[in-house]
mmCIF file of C-alpha atoms in Angstrom:
data_model
loop_
_atom_site.group_PDB
_atom_site.id
_atom_site.type_symbol
_atom_site.label_atom_id
_atom_site.label_comp_id
_atom_site.label_asym_id
_atom_site.label_seq_id
_atom_site.Cartn_x
_atom_site.Cartn_y
_atom_site.Cartn_z
ATOM 1 C CA MET R 294 56.737 33.873 -25.531
ATOM 2 C CA GLY R 295 59.257 35.906 -27.547
ATOM 3 C CA LEU R 296 60.523 37.612 -24.382
ATOM 4 C CA LEU R 297 60.918 34.212 -22.695
ATOM 5 C CA ARG R 298 63.128 33.030 -25.526
ATOM 6 C CA ILE R 299 65.407 35.971 -25.098
ATOM 7 C CA MET R 300 65.626 35.857 -21.294
ATOM 8 C CA LEU R 301 65.578 32.014 -20.589
ATOM 9 C CA PRO R 302 68.053 29.345 -21.557
ATOM 10 C CA PRO R 303 66.850 26.838 -24.170
ATOM 11 C CA LYS R 304 66.094 24.025 -21.788
ATOM 12 C CA LEU R 305 63.908 26.270 -19.569
ATOM 13 C CA GLN R 306 62.193 27.644 -22.651
ATOM 14 C CA LEU R 307 61.244 24.114 -23.741
ATOM 15 C CA LEU R 308 59.898 23.407 -20.176
ATOM 16 C CA ALA R 309 57.891 26.527 -20.231
ATOM 17 C CA VAL R 310 56.261 25.605 -23.625
ATOM 18 C CA LEU R 311 55.341 22.061 -22.250
ATOM 19 C CA VAL R 312 53.801 23.576 -19.086
ATOM 20 C CA PHE R 313 51.846 26.103 -21.257
ATOM 21 C CA GLY R 314 50.667 23.262 -23.455
ATOM 22 C CA VAL R 315 49.440 21.158 -20.526
ATOM 23 C CA ALA R 316 47.546 24.186 -19.092
ATOM 24 C CA VAL R 317 45.812 24.771 -22.325
ATOM 25 C CA LEU R 318 44.700 21.146 -22.565
ATOM 26 C CA PHE R 319 43.421 21.185 -18.929
ATOM 27 C CA LEU R 320 41.403 24.384 -19.630
ATOM 28 C CA GLU R 321 39.873 22.872 -22.825
ATOM 29 C CA ASN R 322 38.939 19.671 -20.853
ATOM 30 C CA GLN R 323 37.223 21.822 -18.209
ATOM 31 C CA ILE R 324 35.326 23.770 -20.747
ATOM 32 C CA GLN R 325 34.131 20.593 -22.483
ATOM 33 C CA LYS R 326 32.860 19.211 -19.056
ATOM 34 C CA LEU R 327 31.009 22.492 -18.442
ATOM 35 C CA GLU R 328 29.419 22.227 -21.844
ATOM 36 C CA GLU R 329 28.228 18.637 -21.134
ATOM 37 C CA SER R 330 26.895 19.613 -17.736
ATOM 38 C CA ARG R 331 24.945 22.552 -19.201
ATOM 39 C CA GLY R 332 23.510 20.139 -21.831
ATOM 40 C CA LYS R 333 22.346 17.690 -19.074
ATOM 41 C CA LEU R 334 20.881 20.547 -17.040
ATOM 42 C CA ALA R 335 18.864 21.716 -20.040
ATOM 43 C CA ILE R 336 17.528 18.167 -20.624
ATOM 44 C CA CYS R 337 16.595 17.986 -16.934
ATOM 45 C CA LEU R 338 14.796 21.317 -17.114
ATOM 46 C CA LEU R 339 12.916 20.168 -20.101
ATOM 47 C CA VAL R 340 11.825 17.011 -18.371
ATOM 48 C CA LEU R 341 10.725 18.888 -15.292
ATOM 49 C CA THR R 342 8.816 21.289 -17.453
ATOM 50 C CA LYS R 343 6.953 18.470 -19.075
ATOM 51 C CA GLN R 344 6.337 16.856 -15.713
ATOM 52 C CA GLY R 345 4.912 20.046 -14.395
ATOM 53 C CA ILE R 346 1.685 19.333 -16.303
ATOM 54 C CA ALA R 347 1.150 16.045 -14.391
ATOM 55 C CA SER R 348 -1.137 15.994 -11.611
ATOM 56 C CA GLY R 349 0.101 16.406 -7.972
ATOM 57 C CA TRP R 350 -0.677 12.752 -7.226
ATOM 58 C CA GLU R 351 1.357 11.547 -10.261
ATOM 59 C CA LYS R 352 4.336 13.689 -9.349
ATOM 60 C CA THR R 353 4.257 12.443 -5.802
ATOM 61 C CA LYS R 354 4.190 8.837 -6.818
ATOM 62 C CA MET R 355 6.921 9.325 -9.420
ATOM 63 C CA ASN R 356 9.199 11.029 -6.766
ATOM 64 C CA GLU R 357 8.422 8.262 -4.256
ATOM 65 C CA ARG R 358 9.315 5.505 -6.756
ATOM 66 C CA ALA R 359 12.509 7.375 -7.894
ATOM 67 C CA ILE R 360 13.649 7.733 -4.209
ATOM 68 C CA ALA R 361 12.878 4.114 -3.603
ATOM 69 C CA ARG R 362 14.816 2.920 -6.639
ATOM 70 C CA HIS R 363 17.716 5.197 -5.711
ATOM 71 C CA GLU R 364 17.899 3.743 -2.203
ATOM 72 C CA VAL R 365 17.743 0.150 -3.500
ATOM 73 C CA ARG R 366 20.355 0.923 -6.107
ATOM 74 C CA GLU R 367 22.734 2.318 -3.542
ATOM 75 C CA ILE R 368 22.438 -0.790 -1.367
ATOM 76 C CA GLU R 369 22.890 -3.084 -4.470
ATOM 77 C CA GLN R 370 26.012 -1.129 -5.446
ATOM 78 C CA ARG R 371 27.526 -1.584 -1.996
ATOM 79 C CA HIS R 372 27.168 -5.393 -2.680
ATOM 80 C CA THR R 373 28.426 -5.502 -6.270
ATOM 81 C CA VAL R 374 31.199 -2.832 -6.617
ATOM 82 C CA ASP R 375 33.785 -4.945 -4.888
ATOM 83 C CA GLY R 376 31.991 -8.171 -5.064
ATOM 84 C CA PRO R 377 29.690 -9.572 -2.296
ATOM 85 C CA ARG R 378 30.369 -8.303 1.143
ATOM 86 C CA GLN R 379 31.992 -10.959 3.334
ATOM 87 C CA ASP R 380 31.979 -8.904 6.499
ATOM 88 C CA VAL R 381 28.195 -8.645 7.055
ATOM 89 C CA THR R 382 27.349 -11.280 9.616
ATOM 90 C CA LEU R 383 24.166 -11.185 11.639
ATOM 91 C CA ASP R 384 23.451 -12.565 15.069
ATOM 92 C CA GLU R 385 20.759 -15.202 15.123
ATOM 93 C CA GLU R 386 18.401 -12.874 16.820
ATOM 94 C CA ASP R 387 18.830 -10.325 14.089
ATOM 95 C CA ASP R 388 18.610 -12.778 11.168
ATOM 96 C CA VAL R 389 14.827 -12.777 11.384
ATOM 97 C CA VAL R 390 12.180 -11.666 8.863
ATOM 98 C CA ILE R 391 8.485 -11.495 9.599
ATOM 99 C CA ILE R 392 5.953 -11.425 6.805
ATOM 100 C CA TYR R 393 2.382 -10.098 7.492
ATOM 101 C CA ASN R 394 0.442 -10.807 4.346
ATOM 102 C CA ARG R 395 -2.455 -8.736 5.523
ATOM 103 C CA VAL R 396 -6.044 -9.463 4.439
ATOM 104 C CA PRO R 397 -7.864 -6.177 3.500
ATOM 105 C CA LYS R 398 -10.289 -4.793 6.103
ATOM 106 C CA THR R 399 -9.106 -6.956 9.131
ATOM 107 C CA ALA R 400 -7.677 -4.066 11.249
ATOM 108 C CA SER R 401 -4.376 -4.546 9.325
ATOM 109 C CA THR R 402 -3.613 -0.833 9.260
ATOM 110 C CA SER R 403 -4.049 -0.512 13.010
ATOM 111 C CA PHE R 404 -1.672 -3.345 13.620
ATOM 112 C CA THR R 405 1.002 -2.274 11.170
ATOM 113 C CA ASN R 406 1.029 1.135 12.718
ATOM 114 C CA ILE R 407 2.197 -0.457 15.963
ATOM 115 C CA ALA R 408 5.117 -2.017 14.024
ATOM 116 C CA TYR R 409 6.024 1.351 12.576
ATOM 117 C CA ASP R 410 5.846 2.954 16.025
ATOM 118 C CA LEU R 411 8.144 0.377 17.585
ATOM 119 C CA CYS R 412 10.680 -0.204 14.793
ATOM 120 C CA ALA R 413 13.186 2.557 15.819
ATOM 121 C CA LYS R 414 12.966 1.641 19.512
ATOM 122 C CA ASN R 415 13.211 -2.106 18.959
ATOM 123 C CA LYS R 416 15.784 -1.668 16.112
ATOM 124 C CA TYR R 417 14.201 -3.443 13.175
ATOM 125 C CA HIS R 418 13.047 -2.340 9.653
ATOM 126 C CA VAL R 419 9.504 -2.085 8.413
ATOM 127 C CA LEU R 420 8.858 -2.453 4.605
ATOM 128 C CA HIS R 421 5.489 -2.128 2.811
ATOM 129 C CA ILE R 422 4.985 -4.487 -0.127
ATOM 130 C CA ASN R 423 3.132 -2.397 -2.573
ATOM 131 C CA THR R 424 1.898 -4.461 -5.578
ATOM 132 C CA THR R 425 0.419 -2.931 -8.790
ATOM 133 C CA LYS R 426 -3.349 -2.469 -8.456
ATOM 134 C CA ASN R 427 -3.098 -4.326 -5.092
ATOM 135 C CA ASN R 428 -2.815 -7.645 -6.959
ATOM 136 C CA PRO R 429 -2.285 -10.334 -4.380
ATOM 137 C CA VAL R 430 -0.798 -12.764 -6.825
ATOM 138 C CA MET R 431 2.782 -12.167 -7.831
ATOM 139 C CA SER R 432 4.206 -13.161 -11.242
ATOM 140 C CA LEU R 433 6.721 -16.046 -11.210
ATOM 141 C CA GLN R 434 9.673 -13.712 -11.788
ATOM 142 C CA ASP R 435 8.460 -11.360 -9.053
ATOM 143 C CA GLN R 436 8.160 -14.293 -6.750
ATOM 144 C CA VAL R 437 11.834 -15.119 -7.309
ATOM 145 C CA ARG R 438 12.878 -11.482 -6.912
ATOM 146 C CA PHE R 439 10.860 -11.110 -3.702
ATOM 147 C CA VAL R 440 12.269 -14.397 -2.111
ATOM 148 C CA LYS R 441 15.790 -13.294 -3.011
ATOM 149 C CA ASN R 442 15.250 -9.781 -1.568
ATOM 150 C CA VAL R 443 13.760 -11.016 1.764
ATOM 151 C CA THR R 444 16.428 -13.659 2.322
ATOM 152 C CA SER R 445 19.687 -11.844 1.189
ATOM 153 C CA TRP R 446 18.939 -8.110 1.949
ATOM 154 C CA LYS R 447 20.971 -8.182 5.157
ATOM 155 C CA GLU R 448 20.800 -4.409 5.656
ATOM 156 C CA MET R 449 17.037 -4.790 6.077
ATOM 157 C CA LYS R 450 17.279 -7.469 8.882
ATOM 158 C CA PRO R 451 15.630 -7.879 11.197
ATOM 159 C CA GLY R 452 12.773 -6.975 9.030
ATOM 160 C CA PHE R 453 8.929 -6.720 9.119
ATOM 161 C CA TYR R 454 7.365 -6.954 5.685
ATOM 162 C CA HIS R 455 3.650 -6.279 5.225
ATOM 163 C CA GLY R 456 1.325 -6.037 2.174
ATOM 164 C CA HIS R 457 -1.727 -7.429 0.565
ATOM 165 C CA ILE R 458 -0.172 -10.521 -0.964
ATOM 166 C CA SER R 459 -1.222 -14.155 -0.834
ATOM 167 C CA TYR R 460 0.865 -16.610 1.063
ATOM 168 C CA LEU R 461 4.157 -17.560 -0.754
ATOM 169 C CA ASP R 462 5.946 -20.798 0.081
ATOM 170 C CA PHE R 463 9.728 -19.949 0.369
ATOM 171 C CA ALA R 464 10.680 -23.629 0.617
ATOM 172 C CA LYS R 465 10.103 -24.396 -3.027
ATOM 173 C CA PHE R 466 12.712 -21.727 -3.903
ATOM 174 C CA GLY R 467 15.382 -23.629 -2.032
ATOM 175 C CA VAL R 468 15.556 -21.208 0.892
ATOM 176 C CA LYS R 469 17.305 -22.522 3.996
ATOM 177 C CA LYS R 470 15.729 -20.223 6.478
ATOM 178 C CA LYS R 471 12.166 -19.351 5.878
ATOM 179 C CA PRO R 472 10.467 -16.101 7.136
ATOM 180 C CA ILE R 473 8.021 -16.037 10.039
ATOM 181 C CA TYR R 474 4.423 -15.660 8.729
ATOM 182 C CA ILE R 475 1.686 -14.000 10.825
ATOM 183 C CA ASN R 476 -1.848 -12.794 10.065
ATOM 184 C CA VAL R 477 -5.138 -11.636 11.218
ATOM 185 C CA ILE R 478 -8.579 -12.665 9.837
ATOM 186 C CA ARG R 479 -12.162 -11.460 10.414
ATOM 187 C CA ASP R 480 -15.732 -12.740 10.412
ATOM 188 C CA PRO R 481 -16.225 -12.895 6.612
ATOM 189 C CA ILE R 482 -19.518 -11.044 6.449
ATOM 190 C CA GLU R 483 -18.323 -8.214 8.733
ATOM 191 C CA ARG R 484 -15.221 -8.005 6.587
ATOM 192 C CA LEU R 485 -17.150 -7.672 3.335
ATOM 193 C CA VAL R 486 -19.591 -5.067 4.880
ATOM 194 C CA SER R 487 -16.612 -3.015 6.037
ATOM 195 C CA TYR R 488 -14.969 -3.289 2.582
ATOM 196 C CA TYR R 489 -18.267 -2.250 0.863
ATOM 197 C CA TYR R 490 -18.576 0.943 2.818
ATOM 198 C CA PHE R 491 -14.839 1.685 2.670
ATOM 199 C CA LEU R 492 -14.957 1.807 -1.143
ATOM 200 C CA ARG R 493 -17.796 4.328 -0.946
ATOM 201 C CA PHE R 494 -16.912 6.571 2.020
ATOM 202 C CA GLY R 495 -13.255 5.865 2.826
ATOM 203 C CA ASP R 496 -11.992 6.071 6.395
ATOM 204 C CA ASP R 497 -10.561 8.481 8.974
ATOM 205 C CA TYR R 498 -6.997 7.436 7.922
ATOM 206 C CA ARG R 499 -6.980 9.478 4.702
ATOM 207 C CA PRO R 500 -10.401 11.298 4.682
ATOM 208 C CA GLY R 501 -9.583 13.353 1.583
ATOM 209 C CA LEU R 502 -8.793 10.464 -0.690
ATOM 210 C CA ARG R 503 -11.477 9.768 -3.350
ATOM 211 C CA ARG R 504 -12.487 6.116 -3.259
ATOM 212 C CA ARG R 505 -13.456 3.955 -6.241
ATOM 213 C CA LYS R 506 -17.207 3.844 -5.497
ATOM 214 C CA GLN R 507 -17.501 7.281 -4.009
ATOM 215 C CA GLY R 508 -20.890 8.763 -4.699
ATOM 216 C CA ASP R 509 -22.770 5.486 -4.626
ATOM 217 C CA LYS R 510 -25.165 5.901 -1.647
ATOM 218 C CA LYS R 511 -26.774 2.369 -1.889
ATOM 219 C CA THR R 512 -26.613 0.580 1.451
ATOM 220 C CA PHE R 513 -25.270 -2.958 1.790
ATOM 221 C CA ASP R 514 -28.747 -4.209 2.480
ATOM 222 C CA GLU R 515 -30.056 -2.621 -0.708
ATOM 223 C CA CYS R 516 -27.170 -4.106 -2.700
ATOM 224 C CA VAL R 517 -27.885 -7.610 -1.454
ATOM 225 C CA ALA R 518 -31.642 -7.247 -2.116
ATOM 226 C CA ALA R 519 -30.877 -6.151 -5.675
ATOM 227 C CA GLY R 520 -28.295 -8.808 -6.284
ATOM 228 C CA GLY R 521 -25.529 -6.432 -6.735
ATOM 229 C CA SER R 522 -22.017 -7.410 -7.784
ATOM 230 C CA ASP R 523 -20.223 -5.578 -4.898
ATOM 231 C CA CYS R 524 -22.046 -7.608 -2.234
ATOM 232 C CA ALA R 525 -22.294 -10.928 -4.065
ATOM 233 C CA PRO R 526 -21.296 -14.050 -2.169
ATOM 234 C CA GLU R 527 -18.341 -14.415 -4.452
ATOM 235 C CA LYS R 528 -16.830 -11.356 -2.831
ATOM 236 C CA LEU R 529 -16.578 -13.305 0.394
ATOM 237 C CA TRP R 530 -13.987 -15.492 -1.173
ATOM 238 C CA LEU R 531 -10.818 -13.732 -0.068
ATOM 239 C CA GLN R 532 -9.415 -15.024 3.231
ATOM 240 C CA ILE R 533 -9.131 -18.596 2.000
ATOM 241 C CA PRO R 534 -7.011 -17.712 -1.105
ATOM 242 C CA PHE R 535 -4.831 -15.438 0.865
ATOM 243 C CA PHE R 536 -3.847 -18.356 3.060
ATOM 244 C CA CYS R 537 -3.959 -20.923 0.304
ATOM 245 C CA GLY R 538 -1.282 -19.199 -1.826
ATOM 246 C CA HIS R 539 -0.236 -18.831 -5.487
ATOM 247 C CA SER R 540 -1.725 -22.052 -6.916
ATOM 248 C CA SER R 541 -4.481 -21.479 -9.440
ATOM 249 C CA GLU R 542 -6.838 -23.596 -7.471
ATOM 250 C CA CYS R 543 -6.590 -21.196 -4.584
ATOM 251 C CA TRP R 544 -8.449 -18.679 -6.535
ATOM 252 C CA ASN R 545 -11.090 -21.025 -7.901
ATOM 253 C CA VAL R 546 -14.177 -19.608 -5.910
ATOM 254 C CA GLY R 547 -15.642 -22.346 -3.796
ATOM 255 C CA SER R 548 -12.750 -24.794 -4.092
ATOM 256 C CA ARG R 549 -12.778 -27.365 -1.249
ATOM 257 C CA TRP R 550 -9.052 -28.059 -2.043
ATOM 258 C CA ALA R 551 -8.232 -24.386 -1.524
ATOM 259 C CA LEU R 552 -9.981 -24.468 1.900
ATOM 260 C CA GLU R 553 -8.010 -27.535 3.042
ATOM 261 C CA GLN R 554 -4.713 -25.964 1.756
ATOM 262 C CA ALA R 555 -5.532 -22.790 3.588
ATOM 263 C CA LYS R 556 -6.122 -24.749 6.842
ATOM 264 C CA TYR R 557 -2.883 -26.692 6.254
ATOM 265 C CA ASN R 558 -0.906 -23.515 5.798
ATOM 266 C CA LEU R 559 -2.433 -21.811 8.829
ATOM 267 C CA ILE R 560 -1.388 -24.712 11.103
ATOM 268 C CA ASN R 561 1.985 -25.523 9.483
ATOM 269 C CA GLU R 562 3.390 -22.323 7.920
ATOM 270 C CA TYR R 563 2.036 -19.559 10.142
ATOM 271 C CA PHE R 564 3.562 -18.665 13.512
ATOM 272 C CA LEU R 565 0.349 -17.095 14.747
ATOM 273 C CA VAL R 566 -2.987 -16.063 13.216
ATOM 274 C CA GLY R 567 -5.186 -13.810 15.321
ATOM 275 C CA VAL R 568 -8.739 -12.549 14.711
ATOM 276 C CA THR R 569 -9.795 -8.834 14.388
ATOM 277 C CA GLU R 570 -12.353 -9.195 17.203
ATOM 278 C CA GLU R 571 -9.531 -10.191 19.717
ATOM 279 C CA LEU R 572 -6.697 -8.106 18.256
ATOM 280 C CA GLU R 573 -5.291 -6.988 21.703
ATOM 281 C CA ASP R 574 -4.769 -10.641 22.775
ATOM 282 C CA PHE R 575 -3.073 -11.277 19.432
ATOM 283 C CA ILE R 576 -0.644 -8.545 20.120
ATOM 284 C CA MET R 577 -0.065 -9.724 23.620
ATOM 285 C CA LEU R 578 0.885 -13.198 22.438
ATOM 286 C CA LEU R 579 3.232 -11.732 19.872
ATOM 287 C CA GLU R 580 4.887 -9.587 22.425
ATOM 288 C CA ALA R 581 5.478 -12.564 24.647
ATOM 289 C CA ALA R 582 6.736 -14.822 21.905
ATOM 290 C CA LEU R 583 8.639 -12.292 19.752
ATOM 291 C CA PRO R 584 9.856 -9.478 22.048
ATOM 292 C CA ARG R 585 12.650 -8.607 19.606
ATOM 293 C CA PHE R 586 9.941 -7.004 17.469
ATOM 294 C CA PHE R 587 7.010 -6.418 19.629
ATOM 295 C CA ARG R 588 8.416 -5.420 23.076
ATOM 296 C CA GLY R 589 6.051 -2.608 24.352
ATOM 297 C CA ALA R 590 3.275 -3.409 21.715
ATOM 298 C CA THR R 591 0.504 -4.275 24.139
ATOM 299 C CA GLU R 592 0.874 -1.095 26.107
ATOM 300 C CA LEU R 593 1.132 0.888 22.948
ATOM 301 C CA TYR R 594 -2.068 -0.611 21.656
ATOM 302 C CA ARG R 595 -3.900 0.110 24.795
ATOM 303 C CA THR R 596 -2.743 3.674 25.316
ATOM 304 C CA GLY R 597 -1.330 4.956 22.062
ATOM 305 C CA LYS R 598 -3.124 7.404 19.904
ATOM 306 C CA LYS R 599 -2.779 5.378 16.739
ATOM 307 C CA SER R 600 -4.090 2.013 18.214
ATOM 308 C CA HIS R 601 -7.465 2.277 16.575
ATOM 309 C CA LEU R 602 -6.302 4.465 13.663
ATOM 310 C CA ARG R 603 -8.367 3.305 10.772
ATOM 311 C CA LYS R 604 -12.157 3.297 10.966
ATOM 312 C CA THR R 605 -14.584 3.307 8.023
ATOM 313 C CA THR R 606 -16.175 6.757 7.932
ATOM 314 C CA GLU R 607 -19.854 5.641 7.375
ATOM 315 C CA LYS R 608 -21.034 2.057 7.914
ATOM 316 C CA LYS R 609 -24.492 0.675 8.429
ATOM 317 C CA LEU R 610 -24.850 -2.846 10.007
ATOM 318 C CA PRO R 611 -26.719 -5.350 7.799
ATOM 319 C CA THR R 612 -30.043 -6.544 8.803
ATOM 320 C CA LYS R 613 -30.731 -10.141 10.002
ATOM 321 C CA GLU R 614 -32.431 -10.797 6.678
ATOM 322 C CA THR R 615 -29.430 -9.654 4.670
ATOM 323 C CA ILE R 616 -27.056 -11.829 6.822
ATOM 324 C CA ALA R 617 -29.400 -14.809 6.481
ATOM 325 C CA LYS R 618 -29.424 -14.444 2.702
ATOM 326 C CA LEU R 619 -25.616 -14.453 2.509
ATOM 327 C CA GLN R 620 -25.324 -17.438 4.896
ATOM 328 C CA GLN R 621 -27.312 -19.572 2.404
ATOM 329 C CA SER R 622 -24.304 -19.400 0.055
ATOM 330 C CA GLU R 623 -21.835 -22.291 -0.026
ATOM 331 C CA ILE R 624 -19.098 -19.723 -0.339
ATOM 332 C CA TRP R 625 -19.994 -18.173 2.967
ATOM 333 C CA LYS R 626 -20.126 -21.638 4.531
ATOM 334 C CA MET R 627 -16.647 -22.315 3.384
ATOM 335 C CA GLU R 628 -15.190 -18.997 4.368
ATOM 336 C CA ASN R 629 -16.928 -19.137 7.733
ATOM 337 C CA GLU R 630 -15.619 -22.695 8.238
ATOM 338 C CA PHE R 631 -12.120 -21.330 7.753
ATOM 339 C CA TYR R 632 -12.687 -18.405 10.114
ATOM 340 C CA GLU R 633 -14.068 -20.722 12.833
ATOM 341 C CA PHE R 634 -11.069 -22.994 12.265
ATOM 342 C CA ALA R 635 -8.620 -20.094 12.706
ATOM 343 C CA LEU R 636 -10.492 -18.771 15.788
ATOM 344 C CA GLU R 637 -10.405 -22.173 17.464
ATOM 345 C CA GLN R 638 -6.664 -22.463 16.894
ATOM 346 C CA PHE R 639 -6.024 -18.893 18.170
ATOM 347 C CA GLN R 640 -8.062 -19.568 21.301
ATOM 348 C CA PHE R 641 -6.222 -22.887 21.828
ATOM 349 C CA VAL R 642 -2.832 -20.980 21.644
ATOM 350 C CA ARG R 643 -4.062 -18.334 23.963
ATOM 351 C CA ALA R 644 -5.511 -20.729 26.489
ATOM 352 C CA HIS R 645 -2.006 -22.358 26.951
ATOM 353 C CA ALA R 646 -0.224 -18.977 27.092
ATOM 354 C CA VAL R 647 -2.148 -16.683 29.390
ATOM 355 C CA ARG R 648 -4.180 -16.787 32.614
ATOM 356 C CA GLU R 649 -6.936 -14.497 33.667
ATOM 357 C CA LYS R 650 -6.850 -12.613 37.017
ATOM 358 C CA ASP R 651 -9.247 -9.987 38.125
ATOM 359 C CA GLY R 652 -10.574 -9.577 34.647
ATOM 360 C CA GLU R 653 -7.105 -9.129 33.141
ATOM 361 C CA LEU R 654 -5.024 -11.494 31.080
ATOM 362 C CA TYR R 655 -1.439 -12.230 32.098
ATOM 363 C CA ILE R 656 1.249 -14.048 30.073
ATOM 364 C CA LEU R 657 2.412 -17.218 31.779
ATOM 365 C CA ALA R 658 6.088 -17.403 32.838
ATOM 366 C CA GLN R 659 8.406 -20.133 31.504
ATOM 367 C CA ASN R 660 6.751 -23.429 32.432
ATOM 368 C CA PHE R 661 9.469 -25.951 31.434
ATOM 369 C CA PHE R 662 12.939 -26.678 32.620
ATOM 370 C CA TYR R 663 15.754 -29.202 32.095
ATOM 371 C CA GLU R 664 16.830 -31.982 34.518
ATOM 372 C CA LYS R 665 18.797 -35.174 34.464
ATOM 373 C CA ILE R 666 21.513 -33.564 32.262
ATOM 374 C CA TYR R 667 24.141 -36.214 31.351
ATOM 375 C CA PRO R 668 27.044 -36.709 31.388
ATOM 376 C CA LYS R 669 27.453 -34.778 34.542
ATOM 377 C CA SER R 670 30.130 -32.058 34.609
ATOM 378 C CA ASN R 671 33.097 -32.602 36.916
#
């Protein structure tokens, strides 16, 4: 600097000093940022080290949840950084949400895999609703969050939501356009038997996963004969509350009110309810009525490798004596009444939508048209 004062005029000397000062401040700022980054890195390494003692399953779940939260946060930020987006408009065909509140052990995995296989081709989103401990009843605050997500998450439309949750009435939340509900139910005793063995032996979907009752070799017949809790008639009470909804009476085992409410919802709130025993026909009707989602579903179910993906690994059919004992229960009588009600409604819909020819079912073509249209155009 002494040499600069000798060689440069005073104004240039002052300018050089200012430039030098700015450069020093810039370097100090960069050094400070590097120190902060190093501190954050050390914390991250410490956290990762502690996490290293967690089991592989826990780490996987933590990573999945972190990724999911990150993706949701990014979408929410796109909405809130500059205020609500005004340019996101959806065609009526795309502004559609389907909710499949799947009842456990009714071939729901086989069906949802078809949705996953078709979503890229048919251009829609599939979202799994994963509730803590598979609790089918949401808290009131989660109900509000879920309704808001489903109705306003435009980036996820058209969307296919599926999960083990009971029916939720969107109308009471002031929603203008409600989602389309679909479902599949099963003969109640067959469903319970399948669930009983699933808890003990798992299935061919994830054969290595340890199930809650693994190691218990007692057959379903032995369980019923001994009056076990896992095969008690109360365990049949599931399909009715799933269709009844989030009212407390829905989960009151043996409630006649719950049964009637489930019937009402099935007729008035569900687009289509199929039965496990006739799943292919259910898929065929969906493809005919909602091709935006299910175009190609019937052929995929018939020929695809995943069409019968999930099967219980080991299952023994109950004896006639076991079935007769369960059928003495009032709970079975109510669940079976609901199943028969759903089956009759499904067969009614199918009878008016298809025709049989040479042993094959064919969807009917459009069978209505318009005439006498007034005023006449010039």
